[in-house]
Amino acid sequence: EIVMTQSPATLSVSPGERATLSCRASQSVNINLAWYQQKPGQAPRLLLSGASTRATGIPGRFSASGSGTEFTLTISSLQSEDSAVYYCQQYDHWPPSFGGGTKVEIK
Amino acid sequence: EVQLLESGGDLVQPGRSLRLSCVASGFTFHDSAMHWVRQAPGKGLEWVSGISWRGDVIDYADSVKGRFTISRDNAKSSLFLQMNSLRPEDTALYYCAKPDRDGYWGLGTLVTVSS
């Protein structure tokens, strides 16, 4: 099983500032990496897949990059509604596996 | 519109059984590998089990192996999870999901195991 590691565990950012989240895979997952946003009481919501392709309806301030084992999610100008837990997930290998999540807080 | 609708969650005593169901619509279910993913209260996402589109490839997390059984009915666009010998640590919100580039998830069904 591929182990996904996210950092930091918690990120506190002021509105309008940039937030950068990291995700590392224990072995290459090529670009088969998804990022999810989860707010309290809600199901995970797909933000990006294929390492960098935004899902339908996702604002342009969300972007991602990476391939192989190192990936980054960037929120270019943090809005109050971006307060949530963000998960990375690989779907290159069976079974799919998730990172532990990064909680983004608004300062 | 894609929908995954889970049902079957309940409060049960340790050692009892439950059967979860998920009905899918809005995508080609019969071509899709499907999975169950759970989330314990205040915790992260944990993959539980997955099944290939044809049902010939099945896998389980070690924590549920031998107790849970996944199955599907492509004619009814349905996914199931038979959960036996439930333990308190199985308490979680169980999601039916297609966690690939499409990223389809249901809203989840709550399983609580407690005496």
mmCIF file of C-alpha atoms in Angstrom:
data_model
loop_
_atom_site.group_PDB
_atom_site.id
_atom_site.type_symbol
_atom_site.label_atom_id
_atom_site.label_comp_id
_atom_site.label_asym_id
_atom_site.label_seq_id
_atom_site.Cartn_x
_atom_site.Cartn_y
_atom_site.Cartn_z
ATOM 1 C CA GLU A 1 0.000 0.000 0.000
ATOM 2 C CA ILE A 2 1.217 3.471 -0.842
ATOM 3 C CA VAL A 3 1.540 5.766 2.166
ATOM 4 C CA MET A 4 0.571 9.400 1.621
ATOM 5 C CA THR A 5 2.048 11.995 3.975
ATOM 6 C CA GLN A 6 0.740 15.547 4.187
ATOM 7 C CA SER A 7 2.346 18.582 5.749
ATOM 8 C CA PRO A 8 1.826 20.659 7.705
ATOM 9 C CA ALA A 9 -0.932 19.214 9.857
ATOM 10 C CA THR A 10 -2.322 22.692 10.465
ATOM 11 C CA LEU A 11 -1.825 25.896 8.502
ATOM 12 C CA SER A 12 -2.953 29.305 9.690
ATOM 13 C CA VAL A 13 -3.136 31.931 6.955
ATOM 14 C CA SER A 14 -4.493 35.465 6.750
ATOM 15 C CA PRO A 15 -7.242 36.281 4.244
ATOM 16 C CA GLY A 16 -5.771 37.181 0.873
ATOM 17 C CA GLU A 17 -2.512 35.400 1.586
ATOM 18 C CA ARG A 18 -1.182 32.320 -0.161
ATOM 19 C CA ALA A 19 -1.516 28.859 1.358
ATOM 20 C CA THR A 20 0.801 26.054 0.275
ATOM 21 C CA LEU A 21 0.073 22.447 1.222
ATOM 22 C CA SER A 22 2.366 19.501 0.580
ATOM 23 C CA CYS A 23 1.760 15.833 -0.092
ATOM 24 C CA ARG A 24 4.334 13.084 -0.463
ATOM 25 C CA ALA A 25 3.830 9.529 -1.696
ATOM 26 C CA SER A 26 5.936 6.597 -0.490
ATOM 27 C CA GLN A 27 6.454 5.583 -4.126
ATOM 28 C CA SER A 28 5.642 7.106 -7.493
ATOM 29 C CA VAL A 29 1.974 7.652 -8.278
ATOM 30 C CA ASN A 30 2.741 9.427 -11.568
ATOM 31 C CA ILE A 31 0.128 12.206 -11.833
ATOM 32 C CA ASN A 32 -2.714 10.113 -10.436
ATOM 33 C CA LEU A 33 -3.237 12.341 -7.447
ATOM 34 C CA ALA A 34 -6.392 14.082 -6.278
ATOM 35 C CA TRP A 35 -6.948 16.882 -3.795
ATOM 36 C CA TYR A 36 -10.144 17.110 -1.740
ATOM 37 C CA GLN A 37 -11.625 19.779 0.471
ATOM 38 C CA GLN A 38 -13.761 18.724 3.432
ATOM 39 C CA LYS A 39 -15.760 21.085 5.603
ATOM 40 C CA PRO A 40 -17.404 20.012 8.888
ATOM 41 C CA GLY A 41 -20.457 17.853 8.339
ATOM 42 C CA GLN A 42 -19.819 17.529 4.603
ATOM 43 C CA ALA A 43 -18.470 14.843 2.307
ATOM 44 C CA PRO A 44 -15.097 15.353 0.649
ATOM 45 C CA ARG A 45 -15.304 17.579 -2.410
ATOM 46 C CA LEU A 46 -12.956 17.011 -5.335
ATOM 47 C CA LEU A 47 -10.819 20.057 -6.068
ATOM 48 C CA LEU A 48 -8.274 18.761 -8.548
ATOM 49 C CA SER A 49 -7.269 15.466 -10.102
ATOM 50 C CA GLY A 50 -4.572 14.333 -12.509
ATOM 51 C CA ALA A 51 -2.312 16.273 -10.134
ATOM 52 C CA SER A 52 -3.341 19.648 -11.584
ATOM 53 C CA THR A 53 -6.735 19.603 -13.337
ATOM 54 C CA ARG A 54 -9.444 21.549 -11.538
ATOM 55 C CA ALA A 55 -12.801 19.857 -11.101
ATOM 56 C CA THR A 56 -15.944 21.509 -12.420
ATOM 57 C CA GLY A 57 -16.850 24.672 -10.538
ATOM 58 C CA ILE A 58 -13.616 24.950 -8.575
ATOM 59 C CA PRO A 59 -12.336 28.541 -8.391
ATOM 60 C CA GLY A 60 -9.118 29.437 -10.142
ATOM 61 C CA ARG A 61 -7.397 30.351 -6.884
ATOM 62 C CA PHE A 62 -6.929 26.606 -6.322
ATOM 63 C CA SER A 63 -4.005 25.143 -8.242
ATOM 64 C CA ALA A 64 -1.783 22.136 -7.862
ATOM 65 C CA SER A 65 1.424 20.735 -9.230
ATOM 66 C CA GLY A 66 3.728 17.779 -8.944
ATOM 67 C CA SER A 67 4.309 14.291 -10.216
ATOM 68 C CA GLY A 68 5.888 11.107 -8.982
ATOM 69 C CA THR A 69 6.148 11.449 -5.213
ATOM 70 C CA GLU A 70 5.958 15.181 -4.483
ATOM 71 C CA PHE A 71 2.811 17.274 -4.852
ATOM 72 C CA THR A 72 1.667 20.743 -3.862
ATOM 73 C CA LEU A 73 -1.730 22.394 -3.508
ATOM 74 C CA THR A 74 -1.753 26.182 -3.587
ATOM 75 C CA ILE A 75 -4.583 28.493 -2.637
ATOM 76 C CA SER A 76 -3.410 31.744 -4.158
ATOM 77 C CA SER A 77 -5.543 34.207 -2.193
ATOM 78 C CA LEU A 78 -7.213 32.620 0.797
ATOM 79 C CA GLN A 79 -10.888 33.363 1.339
ATOM 80 C CA SER A 80 -12.820 32.782 4.568
ATOM 81 C CA GLU A 81 -14.805 29.985 2.925
ATOM 82 C CA ASP A 82 -11.562 28.071 2.298
ATOM 83 C CA SER A 83 -11.336 27.116 5.955
ATOM 84 C CA ALA A 84 -11.431 23.319 5.798
ATOM 85 C CA VAL A 85 -9.395 20.130 5.916
ATOM 86 C CA TYR A 86 -7.615 19.257 2.687
ATOM 87 C CA TYR A 87 -6.709 15.685 1.743
ATOM 88 C CA CYS A 88 -4.517 14.312 -0.982
ATOM 89 C CA GLN A 89 -5.297 10.863 -2.384
ATOM 90 C CA GLN A 90 -3.498 8.648 -4.867
ATOM 91 C CA TYR A 91 -5.410 6.507 -7.325
ATOM 92 C CA ASP A 92 -2.460 5.174 -9.280
ATOM 93 C CA HIS A 93 -2.195 1.968 -7.273
ATOM 94 C CA TRP A 94 -4.802 -0.261 -5.699
ATOM 95 C CA PRO A 95 -5.942 0.365 -3.026
ATOM 96 C CA PRO A 96 -6.450 4.123 -3.148
ATOM 97 C CA SER A 97 -4.855 5.815 -0.160
ATOM 98 C CA PHE A 98 -5.236 9.128 1.587
ATOM 99 C CA GLY A 99 -2.995 11.550 3.357
ATOM 100 C CA GLY A 100 -3.762 12.468 6.935
ATOM 101 C CA GLY A 101 -5.047 15.884 5.956
ATOM 102 C CA THR A 102 -4.019 19.511 6.424
ATOM 103 C CA LYS A 103 -6.345 21.777 8.373
ATOM 104 C CA VAL A 104 -6.376 25.297 6.947
ATOM 105 C CA GLU A 105 -7.391 27.963 9.415
ATOM 106 C CA ILE A 106 -8.075 31.612 8.740
ATOM 107 C CA LYS A 107 -6.018 33.962 10.905
ATOM 108 C CA GLU B 1 -25.969 14.808 -12.126
ATOM 109 C CA VAL B 2 -23.916 12.182 -10.326
ATOM 110 C CA GLN B 3 -25.456 10.797 -7.147
ATOM 111 C CA LEU B 4 -24.293 8.163 -4.706
ATOM 112 C CA LEU B 5 -26.886 7.471 -2.036
ATOM 113 C CA GLU B 6 -25.842 5.346 0.919
ATOM 114 C CA SER B 7 -28.182 3.709 3.414
ATOM 115 C CA GLY B 8 -28.190 1.073 6.134
ATOM 116 C CA GLY B 9 -26.215 2.787 8.864
ATOM 117 C CA ASP B 10 -27.475 2.320 12.413
ATOM 118 C CA LEU B 11 -26.598 1.991 16.085
ATOM 119 C CA VAL B 12 -25.679 -1.634 16.797
ATOM 120 C CA GLN B 13 -24.126 -3.594 19.622
ATOM 121 C CA PRO B 14 -20.636 -5.058 19.324
ATOM 122 C CA GLY B 15 -20.623 -8.403 17.556
ATOM 123 C CA ARG B 16 -23.737 -7.666 15.507
ATOM 124 C CA SER B 17 -24.051 -7.205 11.752
ATOM 125 C CA LEU B 18 -25.124 -4.490 9.334
ATOM 126 C CA ARG B 19 -25.519 -4.283 5.581
ATOM 127 C CA LEU B 20 -24.798 -0.997 3.868
ATOM 128 C CA SER B 21 -26.143 -0.152 0.431
ATOM 129 C CA CYS B 22 -25.278 2.497 -2.128
ATOM 130 C CA VAL B 23 -27.314 3.336 -5.214
ATOM 131 C CA ALA B 24 -25.521 5.185 -7.988
ATOM 132 C CA SER B 25 -26.790 7.325 -10.835
ATOM 133 C CA GLY B 26 -25.461 9.825 -13.359
ATOM 134 C CA PHE B 27 -22.420 7.846 -14.501
ATOM 135 C CA THR B 28 -21.599 4.446 -15.954
ATOM 136 C CA PHE B 29 -21.623 2.424 -12.741
ATOM 137 C CA HIS B 30 -21.103 -0.889 -14.491
ATOM 138 C CA ASP B 31 -17.764 0.349 -15.905
ATOM 139 C CA SER B 32 -16.495 1.702 -12.605
ATOM 140 C CA ALA B 33 -14.463 0.262 -9.752
ATOM 141 C CA MET B 34 -16.163 1.281 -6.522
ATOM 142 C CA HIS B 35 -15.009 1.620 -2.954
ATOM 143 C CA TRP B 36 -16.134 2.099 0.626
ATOM 144 C CA VAL B 37 -14.231 4.708 2.610
ATOM 145 C CA ARG B 38 -14.891 5.506 6.261
ATOM 146 C CA GLN B 39 -14.219 8.387 8.567
ATOM 147 C CA ALA B 40 -14.261 7.940 12.327
ATOM 148 C CA PRO B 41 -15.426 10.938 14.356
ATOM 149 C CA GLY B 42 -12.804 13.685 14.191
ATOM 150 C CA LYS B 43 -10.434 11.528 12.142
ATOM 151 C CA GLY B 44 -9.233 11.302 8.551
ATOM 152 C CA LEU B 45 -10.348 9.223 5.597
ATOM 153 C CA GLU B 46 -9.694 5.478 5.696
ATOM 154 C CA TRP B 47 -10.139 3.174 2.721
ATOM 155 C CA VAL B 48 -12.184 0.107 3.729
ATOM 156 C CA SER B 49 -12.804 -2.009 0.647
ATOM 157 C CA GLY B 50 -12.912 -1.896 -3.121
ATOM 158 C CA ILE B 51 -14.382 -3.923 -5.977
ATOM 159 C CA SER B 52 -13.583 -3.876 -9.691
ATOM 160 C CA TRP B 53 -16.254 -3.097 -12.252
ATOM 161 C CA ARG B 54 -16.772 -6.773 -12.984
ATOM 162 C CA GLY B 55 -16.511 -7.847 -9.360
ATOM 163 C CA ASP B 56 -13.548 -10.111 -9.987
ATOM 164 C CA VAL B 57 -11.034 -8.052 -8.050
ATOM 165 C CA ILE B 58 -11.848 -7.365 -4.398
ATOM 166 C CA ASP B 59 -9.701 -6.102 -1.571
ATOM 167 C CA TYR B 60 -10.082 -5.090 2.064
ATOM 168 C CA ALA B 61 -8.214 -3.089 4.624
ATOM 169 C CA ASP B 62 -6.503 -5.342 7.149
ATOM 170 C CA SER B 63 -8.694 -3.876 9.884
ATOM 171 C CA VAL B 64 -11.852 -5.362 8.317
ATOM 172 C CA LYS B 65 -10.546 -8.403 6.461
ATOM 173 C CA GLY B 66 -12.522 -11.527 7.324
ATOM 174 C CA ARG B 67 -15.406 -9.520 8.788
ATOM 175 C CA PHE B 68 -16.625 -7.322 5.919
ATOM 176 C CA THR B 69 -17.759 -8.397 2.446
ATOM 177 C CA ILE B 70 -18.148 -6.054 -0.502
ATOM 178 C CA SER B 71 -20.405 -6.850 -3.456
ATOM 179 C CA ARG B 72 -22.188 -5.121 -6.293
ATOM 180 C CA ASP B 73 -25.184 -5.477 -8.587
ATOM 181 C CA ASN B 74 -24.458 -3.707 -11.875
ATOM 182 C CA ALA B 75 -28.013 -4.249 -13.121
ATOM 183 C CA LYS B 76 -29.238 -2.141 -10.195
ATOM 184 C CA SER B 77 -26.255 0.234 -10.068
ATOM 185 C CA SER B 78 -25.786 -0.774 -6.460
ATOM 186 C CA LEU B 79 -22.859 -1.376 -4.136
ATOM 187 C CA PHE B 80 -23.062 -3.221 -0.838
ATOM 188 C CA LEU B 81 -21.011 -3.781 2.290
ATOM 189 C CA GLN B 82 -21.896 -6.652 4.605
ATOM 190 C CA MET B 83 -20.385 -5.903 7.985
ATOM 191 C CA ASN B 84 -20.165 -8.747 10.504
ATOM 192 C CA SER B 85 -18.670 -9.005 13.982
ATOM 193 C CA LEU B 86 -18.772 -5.249 14.368
ATOM 194 C CA ARG B 87 -16.436 -3.599 16.854
ATOM 195 C CA PRO B 88 -16.554 -0.208 18.570
ATOM 196 C CA GLU B 89 -13.610 0.882 16.422
ATOM 197 C CA ASP B 90 -15.796 0.390 13.310
ATOM 198 C CA THR B 91 -17.827 3.410 14.401
ATOM 199 C CA ALA B 92 -17.620 5.864 11.516
ATOM 200 C CA LEU B 93 -19.351 7.597 8.656
ATOM 201 C CA TYR B 94 -19.174 5.207 5.715
ATOM 202 C CA TYR B 95 -18.898 6.691 2.253
ATOM 203 C CA CYS B 96 -19.573 5.007 -1.065
ATOM 204 C CA ALA B 97 -17.049 6.460 -3.476
ATOM 205 C CA LYS B 98 -15.410 6.406 -6.880
ATOM 206 C CA PRO B 99 -12.127 7.925 -5.672
ATOM 207 C CA ASP B 100 -10.297 8.272 -8.965
ATOM 208 C CA ARG B 101 -9.957 11.202 -11.367
ATOM 209 C CA ASP B 102 -13.748 11.647 -11.160
ATOM 210 C CA GLY B 103 -13.866 11.883 -7.383
ATOM 211 C CA TYR B 104 -17.507 10.923 -6.812
ATOM 212 C CA TRP B 105 -18.637 10.551 -3.205
ATOM 213 C CA GLY B 106 -21.914 10.023 -1.445
ATOM 214 C CA LEU B 107 -22.972 11.872 1.688
ATOM 215 C CA GLY B 108 -22.259 8.868 3.876
ATOM 216 C CA THR B 109 -24.193 6.666 6.280
ATOM 217 C CA LEU B 110 -23.384 6.584 9.988
ATOM 218 C CA VAL B 111 -22.494 3.341 11.713
ATOM 219 C CA THR B 112 -22.250 3.426 15.489
ATOM 220 C CA VAL B 113 -21.101 0.332 17.355
ATOM 221 C CA SER B 114 -21.768 0.591 21.058
ATOM 222 C CA SER B 115 -23.324 -1.376 23.876
#
